[in-house]
Amino acid sequence: MLTTAQDFAANPFAMLLDPERVAHEVACSERLARLRSRVYRPLDKPLIAHRGAADQARYDEEVDAAELSEADLLPLDDEASDGTALSA
C-alpha cells in the first residue's frame, strides 16, 4: 500500500509504520538542512560533590539520633507555638 508524499507527511503514525522512509525523508529535507544547530556537551565534571556511603550513613545516624523539642516542630493547627493565631 503506497501513499503519496503529502499523505505520508500528514500521517502522525508514519514513524511507526515506515521508520526507514521517515529517516530518509529527514536526511533529504532541505528545510531541515537550513536549520541552525548547535551541539551541546555535558560538563566534564559534575559540580555537585559526591559523598561516600560511609559519610551518608554517619549523617543519617546523626539526624536520627537528634532530639527535637516542641519549638522545633511546626504547628499542626491554626495556632502558632507561642499562642498567637495564624492569619491566612
PDB file of N, CA and C in Angstrom:
ATOM      1  N   MET A   1       0.831  -1.173   0.000  1.00  0.00           N
ATOM      2  CA  MET A   1       0.000   0.000   0.000  1.00  0.00           C
ATOM      3  C   MET A   1       0.881   1.242   0.000  1.00  0.00           C
ATOM      4  N   LEU A   2       1.001   1.887  -1.108  1.00  0.00           N
ATOM      5  CA  LEU A   2       1.817   3.080  -1.240  1.00  0.00           C
ATOM      6  C   LEU A   2       0.952   4.321  -1.060  1.00  0.00           C
ATOM      7  N   THR A   3       1.490   5.302  -0.368  1.00  0.00           N
ATOM      8  CA  THR A   3       0.771   6.549  -0.164  1.00  0.00           C
ATOM      9  C   THR A   3       1.521   7.672  -0.850  1.00  0.00           C
ATOM     10  N   THR A   4       0.857   8.758  -1.091  1.00  0.00           N
ATOM     11  CA  THR A   4       1.528   9.909  -1.690  1.00  0.00           C
ATOM     12  C   THR A   4       2.394  10.572  -0.638  1.00  0.00           C
ATOM     13  N   ALA A   5       3.283  11.453  -1.070  1.00  0.00           N
ATOM     14  CA  ALA A   5       4.188  12.127  -0.145  1.00  0.00           C
ATOM     15  C   ALA A   5       3.408  13.008   0.819  1.00  0.00           C
ATOM     16  N   GLN A   6       2.339  13.648   0.332  1.00  0.00           N
ATOM     17  CA  GLN A   6       1.542  14.516   1.197  1.00  0.00           C
ATOM     18  C   GLN A   6       0.827  13.699   2.274  1.00  0.00           C
ATOM     19  N   ASP A   7       0.257  12.556   1.889  1.00  0.00           N
ATOM     20  CA  ASP A   7      -0.399  11.690   2.868  1.00  0.00           C
ATOM     21  C   ASP A   7       0.604  11.185   3.898  1.00  0.00           C
ATOM     22  N   PHE A   8       1.808  10.858   3.437  1.00  0.00           N
ATOM     23  CA  PHE A   8       2.834  10.340   4.330  1.00  0.00           C
ATOM     24  C   PHE A   8       3.264  11.408   5.329  1.00  0.00           C
ATOM     25  N   ALA A   9       3.439  12.644   4.874  1.00  0.00           N
ATOM     26  CA  ALA A   9       3.874  13.723   5.748  1.00  0.00           C
ATOM     27  C   ALA A   9       2.808  14.065   6.783  1.00  0.00           C
ATOM     28  N   ALA A  10       1.544  13.898   6.434  1.00  0.00           N
ATOM     29  CA  ALA A  10       0.458  14.247   7.338  1.00  0.00           C
ATOM     30  C   ALA A  10       0.120  13.118   8.306  1.00  0.00           C
ATOM     31  N   ASN A  11       0.683  11.955   8.120  1.00  0.00           N
ATOM     32  CA  ASN A  11       0.366  10.797   8.950  1.00  0.00           C
ATOM     33  C   ASN A  11       1.176  10.845  10.249  1.00  0.00           C
ATOM     34  N   PRO A  12       0.527  11.024  11.403  1.00  0.00           N
ATOM     35  CA  PRO A  12       1.278  11.090  12.658  1.00  0.00           C
ATOM     36  C   PRO A  12       1.888   9.746  13.064  1.00  0.00           C
ATOM     37  N   PHE A  13       1.447   8.658  12.425  1.00  0.00           N
ATOM     38  CA  PHE A  13       1.966   7.334  12.766  1.00  0.00           C
ATOM     39  C   PHE A  13       2.988   6.834  11.751  1.00  0.00           C
ATOM     40  N   ALA A  14       3.482   7.723  10.899  1.00  0.00           N
ATOM     41  CA  ALA A  14       4.412   7.322   9.843  1.00  0.00           C
ATOM     42  C   ALA A  14       5.684   6.707  10.425  1.00  0.00           C
ATOM     43  N   MET A  15       6.178   7.252  11.530  1.00  0.00           N
ATOM     44  CA  MET A  15       7.411   6.725  12.125  1.00  0.00           C
ATOM     45  C   MET A  15       7.213   5.294  12.598  1.00  0.00           C
ATOM     46  N   LEU A  16       6.014   4.955  13.023  1.00  0.00           N
ATOM     47  CA  LEU A  16       5.737   3.593  13.460  1.00  0.00           C
ATOM     48  C   LEU A  16       5.562   2.649  12.278  1.00  0.00           C
ATOM     49  N   LEU A  17       4.951   3.162  11.218  1.00  0.00           N
ATOM     50  CA  LEU A  17       4.632   2.310  10.079  1.00  0.00           C
ATOM     51  C   LEU A  17       5.809   2.098   9.140  1.00  0.00           C
ATOM     52  N   ASP A  18       6.595   3.157   8.921  1.00  0.00           N
ATOM     53  CA  ASP A  18       7.708   3.054   7.974  1.00  0.00           C
ATOM     54  C   ASP A  18       8.882   3.914   8.454  1.00  0.00           C
ATOM     55  N   PRO A  19       9.610   3.485   9.489  1.00  0.00           N
ATOM     56  CA  PRO A  19      10.682   4.311  10.049  1.00  0.00           C
ATOM     57  C   PRO A  19      11.831   4.571   9.082  1.00  0.00           C
ATOM     58  N   GLU A  20      12.108   3.641   8.192  1.00  0.00           N
ATOM     59  CA  GLU A  20      13.198   3.837   7.235  1.00  0.00           C
ATOM     60  C   GLU A  20      12.882   4.976   6.277  1.00  0.00           C
ATOM     61  N   ARG A  21      11.636   5.046   5.839  1.00  0.00           N
ATOM     62  CA  ARG A  21      11.247   6.117   4.922  1.00  0.00           C
ATOM     63  C   ARG A  21      11.290   7.465   5.639  1.00  0.00           C
ATOM     64  N   VAL A  22      10.873   7.501   6.894  1.00  0.00           N
ATOM     65  CA  VAL A  22      10.917   8.750   7.653  1.00  0.00           C
ATOM     66  C   VAL A  22      12.361   9.216   7.808  1.00  0.00           C
ATOM     67  N   ALA A  23      13.263   8.315   8.135  1.00  0.00           N
ATOM     68  CA  ALA A  23      14.675   8.666   8.277  1.00  0.00           C
ATOM     69  C   ALA A  23      15.234   9.187   6.958  1.00  0.00           C
ATOM     70  N   HIS A  24      14.838   8.561   5.854  1.00  0.00           N
ATOM     71  CA  HIS A  24      15.286   9.005   4.533  1.00  0.00           C
ATOM     72  C   HIS A  24      14.743  10.402   4.224  1.00  0.00           C
ATOM     73  N   GLU A  25      13.463  10.652   4.511  1.00  0.00           N
ATOM     74  CA  GLU A  25      12.853  11.960   4.270  1.00  0.00           C
ATOM     75  C   GLU A  25      13.544  13.040   5.106  1.00  0.00           C
ATOM     76  N   VAL A  26      13.874  12.734   6.344  1.00  0.00           N
ATOM     77  CA  VAL A  26      14.547  13.700   7.207  1.00  0.00           C
ATOM     78  C   VAL A  26      15.943  14.004   6.671  1.00  0.00           C
ATOM     79  N   ALA A  27      16.660  12.985   6.223  1.00  0.00           N
ATOM     80  CA  ALA A  27      18.016  13.171   5.712  1.00  0.00           C
ATOM     81  C   ALA A  27      18.029  13.999   4.426  1.00  0.00           C
ATOM     82  N   CYS A  28      16.987  13.892   3.624  1.00  0.00           N
ATOM     83  CA  CYS A  28      16.929  14.597   2.342  1.00  0.00           C
ATOM     84  C   CYS A  28      16.195  15.936   2.420  1.00  0.00           C
ATOM     85  N   SER A  29      15.738  16.332   3.574  1.00  0.00           N
ATOM     86  CA  SER A  29      14.934  17.538   3.711  1.00  0.00           C
ATOM     87  C   SER A  29      15.788  18.805   3.607  1.00  0.00           C
ATOM     88  N   GLU A  30      15.436  19.682   2.658  1.00  0.00           N
ATOM     89  CA  GLU A  30      16.138  20.956   2.522  1.00  0.00           C
ATOM     90  C   GLU A  30      15.811  21.880   3.687  1.00  0.00           C
ATOM     91  N   ARG A  31      14.577  21.882   4.115  1.00  0.00           N
ATOM     92  CA  ARG A  31      14.163  22.762   5.210  1.00  0.00           C
ATOM     93  C   ARG A  31      14.904  22.413   6.498  1.00  0.00           C
ATOM     94  N   LEU A  32      15.071  21.126   6.783  1.00  0.00           N
ATOM     95  CA  LEU A  32      15.799  20.733   7.989  1.00  0.00           C
ATOM     96  C   LEU A  32      17.286  21.042   7.869  1.00  0.00           C
ATOM     97  N   ALA A  33      17.833  20.933   6.653  1.00  0.00           N
ATOM     98  CA  ALA A  33      19.250  21.217   6.439  1.00  0.00           C
ATOM     99  C   ALA A  33      19.563  22.695   6.653  1.00  0.00           C
ATOM    100  N   ARG A  34      18.584  23.570   6.427  1.00  0.00           N
ATOM    101  CA  ARG A  34      18.810  25.005   6.583  1.00  0.00           C
ATOM    102  C   ARG A  34      18.730  25.458   8.038  1.00  0.00           C
ATOM    103  N   LEU A  35      18.233  24.621   8.921  1.00  0.00           N
ATOM    104  CA  LEU A  35      18.143  24.994  10.326  1.00  0.00           C
ATOM    105  C   LEU A  35      19.526  25.148  10.946  1.00  0.00           C
ATOM    106  N   ARG A  36      19.661  26.173  11.780  1.00  0.00           N
ATOM    107  CA  ARG A  36      20.913  26.323  12.517  1.00  0.00           C
ATOM    108  C   ARG A  36      20.897  25.352  13.684  1.00  0.00           C
ATOM    109  N   SER A  37      22.013  24.732  13.921  1.00  0.00           N
ATOM    110  CA  SER A  37      22.071  23.780  15.028  1.00  0.00           C
ATOM    111  C   SER A  37      23.349  23.997  15.832  1.00  0.00           C
ATOM    112  N   ARG A  38      23.307  23.532  17.039  1.00  0.00           N
ATOM    113  CA  ARG A  38      24.455  23.654  17.936  1.00  0.00           C
ATOM    114  C   ARG A  38      24.560  22.353  18.725  1.00  0.00           C
ATOM    115  N   VAL A  39      25.766  21.893  18.926  1.00  0.00           N
ATOM    116  CA  VAL A  39      25.994  20.672  19.689  1.00  0.00           C
ATOM    117  C   VAL A  39      26.300  21.073  21.127  1.00  0.00           C
ATOM    118  N   TYR A  40      25.508  20.563  22.055  1.00  0.00           N
ATOM    119  CA  TYR A  40      25.724  20.818  23.469  1.00  0.00           C
ATOM    120  C   TYR A  40      26.379  19.589  24.085  1.00  0.00           C
ATOM    121  N   ARG A  41      27.421  19.841  24.853  1.00  0.00           N
ATOM    122  CA  ARG A  41      28.129  18.739  25.501  1.00  0.00           C
ATOM    123  C   ARG A  41      27.992  18.875  27.013  1.00  0.00           C
ATOM    124  N   PRO A  42      27.842  17.761  27.711  1.00  0.00           N
ATOM    125  CA  PRO A  42      27.750  17.847  29.174  1.00  0.00           C
ATOM    126  C   PRO A  42      29.088  18.275  29.772  1.00  0.00           C
ATOM    127  N   LEU A  43      29.017  18.787  30.958  1.00  0.00           N
ATOM    128  CA  LEU A  43      30.242  19.200  31.638  1.00  0.00           C
ATOM    129  C   LEU A  43      31.131  17.996  31.907  1.00  0.00           C
ATOM    130  N   ASP A  44      32.434  18.231  31.924  1.00  0.00           N
ATOM    131  CA  ASP A  44      33.374  17.137  32.175  1.00  0.00           C
ATOM    132  C   ASP A  44      33.255  16.618  33.602  1.00  0.00           C
ATOM    133  N   LYS A  45      33.083  17.540  34.556  1.00  0.00           N
ATOM    134  CA  LYS A  45      32.986  17.147  35.951  1.00  0.00           C
ATOM    135  C   LYS A  45      31.668  17.658  36.516  1.00  0.00           C
ATOM    136  N   PRO A  46      31.010  16.877  37.329  1.00  0.00           N
ATOM    137  CA  PRO A  46      29.795  17.386  37.963  1.00  0.00           C
ATOM    138  C   PRO A  46      30.156  18.448  39.006  1.00  0.00           C
ATOM    139  N   LEU A  47      29.277  19.442  39.147  1.00  0.00           N
ATOM    140  CA  LEU A  47      29.523  20.495  40.129  1.00  0.00           C
ATOM    141  C   LEU A  47      29.176  20.055  41.538  1.00  0.00           C
ATOM    142  N   ILE A  48      28.320  19.057  41.662  1.00  0.00           N
ATOM    143  CA  ILE A  48      27.912  18.572  42.971  1.00  0.00           C
ATOM    144  C   ILE A  48      28.901  17.499  43.419  1.00  0.00           C
ATOM    145  N   ALA A  49      29.457  17.692  44.596  1.00  0.00           N
ATOM    146  CA  ALA A  49      30.414  16.712  45.115  1.00  0.00           C
ATOM    147  C   ALA A  49      29.661  15.460  45.567  1.00  0.00           C
ATOM    148  N   HIS A  50      30.221  14.333  45.274  1.00  0.00           N
ATOM    149  CA  HIS A  50      29.613  13.067  45.678  1.00  0.00           C
ATOM    150  C   HIS A  50      30.133  12.684  47.055  1.00  0.00           C
ATOM    151  N   ARG A  51      29.233  12.222  47.885  1.00  0.00           N
ATOM    152  CA  ARG A  51      29.618  11.765  49.221  1.00  0.00           C
ATOM    153  C   ARG A  51      29.702  10.249  49.212  1.00  0.00           C
ATOM    154  N   GLY A  52      30.594   9.745  50.008  1.00  0.00           N
ATOM    155  CA  GLY A  52      30.722   8.305  50.141  1.00  0.00           C
ATOM    156  C   GLY A  52      29.579   7.727  50.948  1.00  0.00           C
ATOM    157  N   ALA A  53      29.370   6.442  50.834  1.00  0.00           N
ATOM    158  CA  ALA A  53      28.285   5.767  51.554  1.00  0.00           C
ATOM    159  C   ALA A  53      28.496   5.862  53.066  1.00  0.00           C
ATOM    160  N   ALA A  54      29.746   5.810  53.513  1.00  0.00           N
ATOM    161  CA  ALA A  54      30.033   5.895  54.947  1.00  0.00           C
ATOM    162  C   ALA A  54      29.679   7.287  55.480  1.00  0.00           C
ATOM    163  N   ASP A  55      30.012   8.342  54.724  1.00  0.00           N
ATOM    164  CA  ASP A  55      29.661   9.703  55.134  1.00  0.00           C
ATOM    165  C   ASP A  55      28.149   9.878  55.209  1.00  0.00           C
ATOM    166  N   GLN A  56      27.446   9.345  54.227  1.00  0.00           N
ATOM    167  CA  GLN A  56      25.993   9.459  54.204  1.00  0.00           C
ATOM    168  C   GLN A  56      25.374   8.704  55.378  1.00  0.00           C
ATOM    169  N   ALA A  57      25.877   7.517  55.676  1.00  0.00           N
ATOM    170  CA  ALA A  57      25.355   6.727  56.789  1.00  0.00           C
ATOM    171  C   ALA A  57      25.605   7.435  58.111  1.00  0.00           C
ATOM    172  N   ARG A  58      26.789   8.030  58.278  1.00  0.00           N
ATOM    173  CA  ARG A  58      27.111   8.750  59.504  1.00  0.00           C
ATOM    174  C   ARG A  58      26.167   9.952  59.674  1.00  0.00           C
ATOM    175  N   TYR A  59      25.908  10.682  58.599  1.00  0.00           N
ATOM    176  CA  TYR A  59      24.991  11.822  58.661  1.00  0.00           C
ATOM    177  C   TYR A  59      23.575  11.363  59.008  1.00  0.00           C
ATOM    178  N   ASP A  60      23.122  10.274  58.390  1.00  0.00           N
ATOM    179  CA  ASP A  60      21.790   9.733  58.694  1.00  0.00           C
ATOM    180  C   ASP A  60      21.667   9.350  60.165  1.00  0.00           C
ATOM    181  N   GLU A  61      22.711   8.753  60.730  1.00  0.00           N
ATOM    182  CA  GLU A  61      22.691   8.374  62.144  1.00  0.00           C
ATOM    183  C   GLU A  61      22.616   9.604  63.040  1.00  0.00           C
ATOM    184  N   GLU A  62      23.345  10.677  62.678  1.00  0.00           N
ATOM    185  CA  GLU A  62      23.299  11.911  63.460  1.00  0.00           C
ATOM    186  C   GLU A  62      21.892  12.514  63.434  1.00  0.00           C
ATOM    187  N   VAL A  63      21.273  12.519  62.285  1.00  0.00           N
ATOM    188  CA  VAL A  63      19.927  13.077  62.167  1.00  0.00           C
ATOM    189  C   VAL A  63      18.934  12.229  62.946  1.00  0.00           C
ATOM    190  N   ASP A  64      19.050  10.911  62.843  1.00  0.00           N
ATOM    191  CA  ASP A  64      18.130  10.021  63.565  1.00  0.00           C
ATOM    192  C   ASP A  64      18.297  10.140  65.079  1.00  0.00           C
ATOM    193  N   ALA A  65      19.508  10.396  65.542  1.00  0.00           N
ATOM    194  CA  ALA A  65      19.770  10.468  66.977  1.00  0.00           C
ATOM    195  C   ALA A  65      19.419  11.828  67.574  1.00  0.00           C
ATOM    196  N   ALA A  66      19.217  12.821  66.747  1.00  0.00           N
ATOM    197  CA  ALA A  66      18.927  14.174  67.244  1.00  0.00           C
ATOM    198  C   ALA A  66      17.560  14.209  67.916  1.00  0.00           C
ATOM    199  N   GLU A  67      17.500  14.887  69.072  1.00  0.00           N
ATOM    200  CA  GLU A  67      16.251  15.055  69.807  1.00  0.00           C
ATOM    201  C   GLU A  67      15.633  16.386  69.400  1.00  0.00           C
ATOM    202  N   LEU A  68      14.352  16.381  69.118  1.00  0.00           N
ATOM    203  CA  LEU A  68      13.651  17.602  68.739  1.00  0.00           C
ATOM    204  C   LEU A  68      12.785  18.077  69.895  1.00  0.00           C
ATOM    205  N   SER A  69      12.793  19.383  70.117  1.00  0.00           N
ATOM    206  CA  SER A  69      11.922  19.955  71.147  1.00  0.00           C
ATOM    207  C   SER A  69      10.615  20.379  70.486  1.00  0.00           C
ATOM    208  N   GLU A  70       9.640  20.783  71.307  1.00  0.00           N
ATOM    209  CA  GLU A  70       8.355  21.246  70.776  1.00  0.00           C
ATOM    210  C   GLU A  70       8.537  22.464  69.882  1.00  0.00           C
ATOM    211  N   ALA A  71       9.498  23.321  70.215  1.00  0.00           N
ATOM    212  CA  ALA A  71       9.738  24.539  69.439  1.00  0.00           C
ATOM    213  C   ALA A  71      10.272  24.219  68.034  1.00  0.00           C
ATOM    214  N   ASP A  72      10.922  23.063  67.885  1.00  0.00           N
ATOM    215  CA  ASP A  72      11.466  22.677  66.586  1.00  0.00           C
ATOM    216  C   ASP A  72      10.389  22.178  65.626  1.00  0.00           C
ATOM    217  N   LEU A  73       9.261  21.754  66.171  1.00  0.00           N
ATOM    218  CA  LEU A  73       8.202  21.189  65.333  1.00  0.00           C
ATOM    219  C   LEU A  73       7.260  22.277  64.848  1.00  0.00           C
ATOM    220  N   LEU A  74       6.750  22.128  63.646  1.00  0.00           N
ATOM    221  CA  LEU A  74       5.797  23.088  63.105  1.00  0.00           C
ATOM    222  C   LEU A  74       4.435  22.874  63.737  1.00  0.00           C
ATOM    223  N   PRO A  75       3.658  23.952  63.931  1.00  0.00           N
ATOM    224  CA  PRO A  75       2.305  23.777  64.467  1.00  0.00           C
ATOM    225  C   PRO A  75       1.424  23.040  63.468  1.00  0.00           C
ATOM    226  N   LEU A  76       0.552  22.183  63.988  1.00  0.00           N
ATOM    227  CA  LEU A  76      -0.318  21.399  63.123  1.00  0.00           C
ATOM    228  C   LEU A  76      -1.714  21.988  63.010  1.00  0.00           C
ATOM    229  N   ASP A  77      -2.015  23.040  63.757  1.00  0.00           N
ATOM    230  CA  ASP A  77      -3.335  23.656  63.692  1.00  0.00           C
ATOM    231  C   ASP A  77      -3.190  25.137  63.350  1.00  0.00           C
ATOM    232  N   ASP A  78      -4.227  25.921  63.596  1.00  0.00           N
ATOM    233  CA  ASP A  78      -4.220  27.335  63.234  1.00  0.00           C
ATOM    234  C   ASP A  78      -3.615  28.233  64.297  1.00  0.00           C
ATOM    235  N   GLU A  79      -2.960  27.654  65.260  1.00  0.00           N
ATOM    236  CA  GLU A  79      -2.374  28.448  66.327  1.00  0.00           C
ATOM    237  C   GLU A  79      -0.865  28.223  66.343  1.00  0.00           C
ATOM    238  N   ALA A  80      -0.111  29.310  66.433  1.00  0.00           N
ATOM    239  CA  ALA A  80       1.345  29.221  66.465  1.00  0.00           C
ATOM    240  C   ALA A  80       1.775  28.653  67.813  1.00  0.00           C
ATOM    241  N   SER A  81       3.026  28.240  67.926  1.00  0.00           N
ATOM    242  CA  SER A  81       3.511  27.631  69.155  1.00  0.00           C
ATOM    243  C   SER A  81       3.573  28.624  70.305  1.00  0.00           C
ATOM    244  N   ASP A  82       3.593  29.937  69.998  1.00  0.00           N
ATOM    245  CA  ASP A  82       3.623  30.909  71.073  1.00  0.00           C
ATOM    246  C   ASP A  82       2.219  31.350  71.515  1.00  0.00           C
ATOM    247  N   GLY A  83       1.176  30.742  70.959  1.00  0.00           N
ATOM    248  CA  GLY A  83      -0.190  31.013  71.384  1.00  0.00           C
ATOM    249  C   GLY A  83      -0.912  32.029  70.538  1.00  0.00           C
ATOM    250  N   THR A  84      -0.237  32.682  69.596  1.00  0.00           N
ATOM    251  CA  THR A  84      -0.901  33.668  68.754  1.00  0.00           C
ATOM    252  C   THR A  84      -1.574  32.981  67.580  1.00  0.00           C
ATOM    253  N   ALA A  85      -2.668  33.557  67.117  1.00  0.00           N
ATOM    254  CA  ALA A  85      -3.407  32.966  65.990  1.00  0.00           C
ATOM    255  C   ALA A  85      -2.692  33.280  64.680  1.00  0.00           C
ATOM    256  N   LEU A  86      -2.664  32.307  63.810  1.00  0.00           N
ATOM    257  CA  LEU A  86      -2.060  32.484  62.483  1.00  0.00           C
ATOM    258  C   LEU A  86      -3.119  33.036  61.541  1.00  0.00           C
ATOM    259  N   SER A  87      -2.757  33.991  60.702  1.00  0.00           N
ATOM    260  CA  SER A  87      -3.708  34.534  59.730  1.00  0.00           C
ATOM    261  C   SER A  87      -3.482  33.892  58.368  1.00  0.00           C
ATOM    262  N   ALA A  88      -4.545  33.791  57.586  1.00  0.00           N
ATOM    263  CA  ALA A  88      -4.465  33.144  56.270  1.00  0.00           C
ATOM    264  C   ALA A  88      -4.155  34.126  55.195  1.00  0.00           C
TER     265      ALA A  88
END
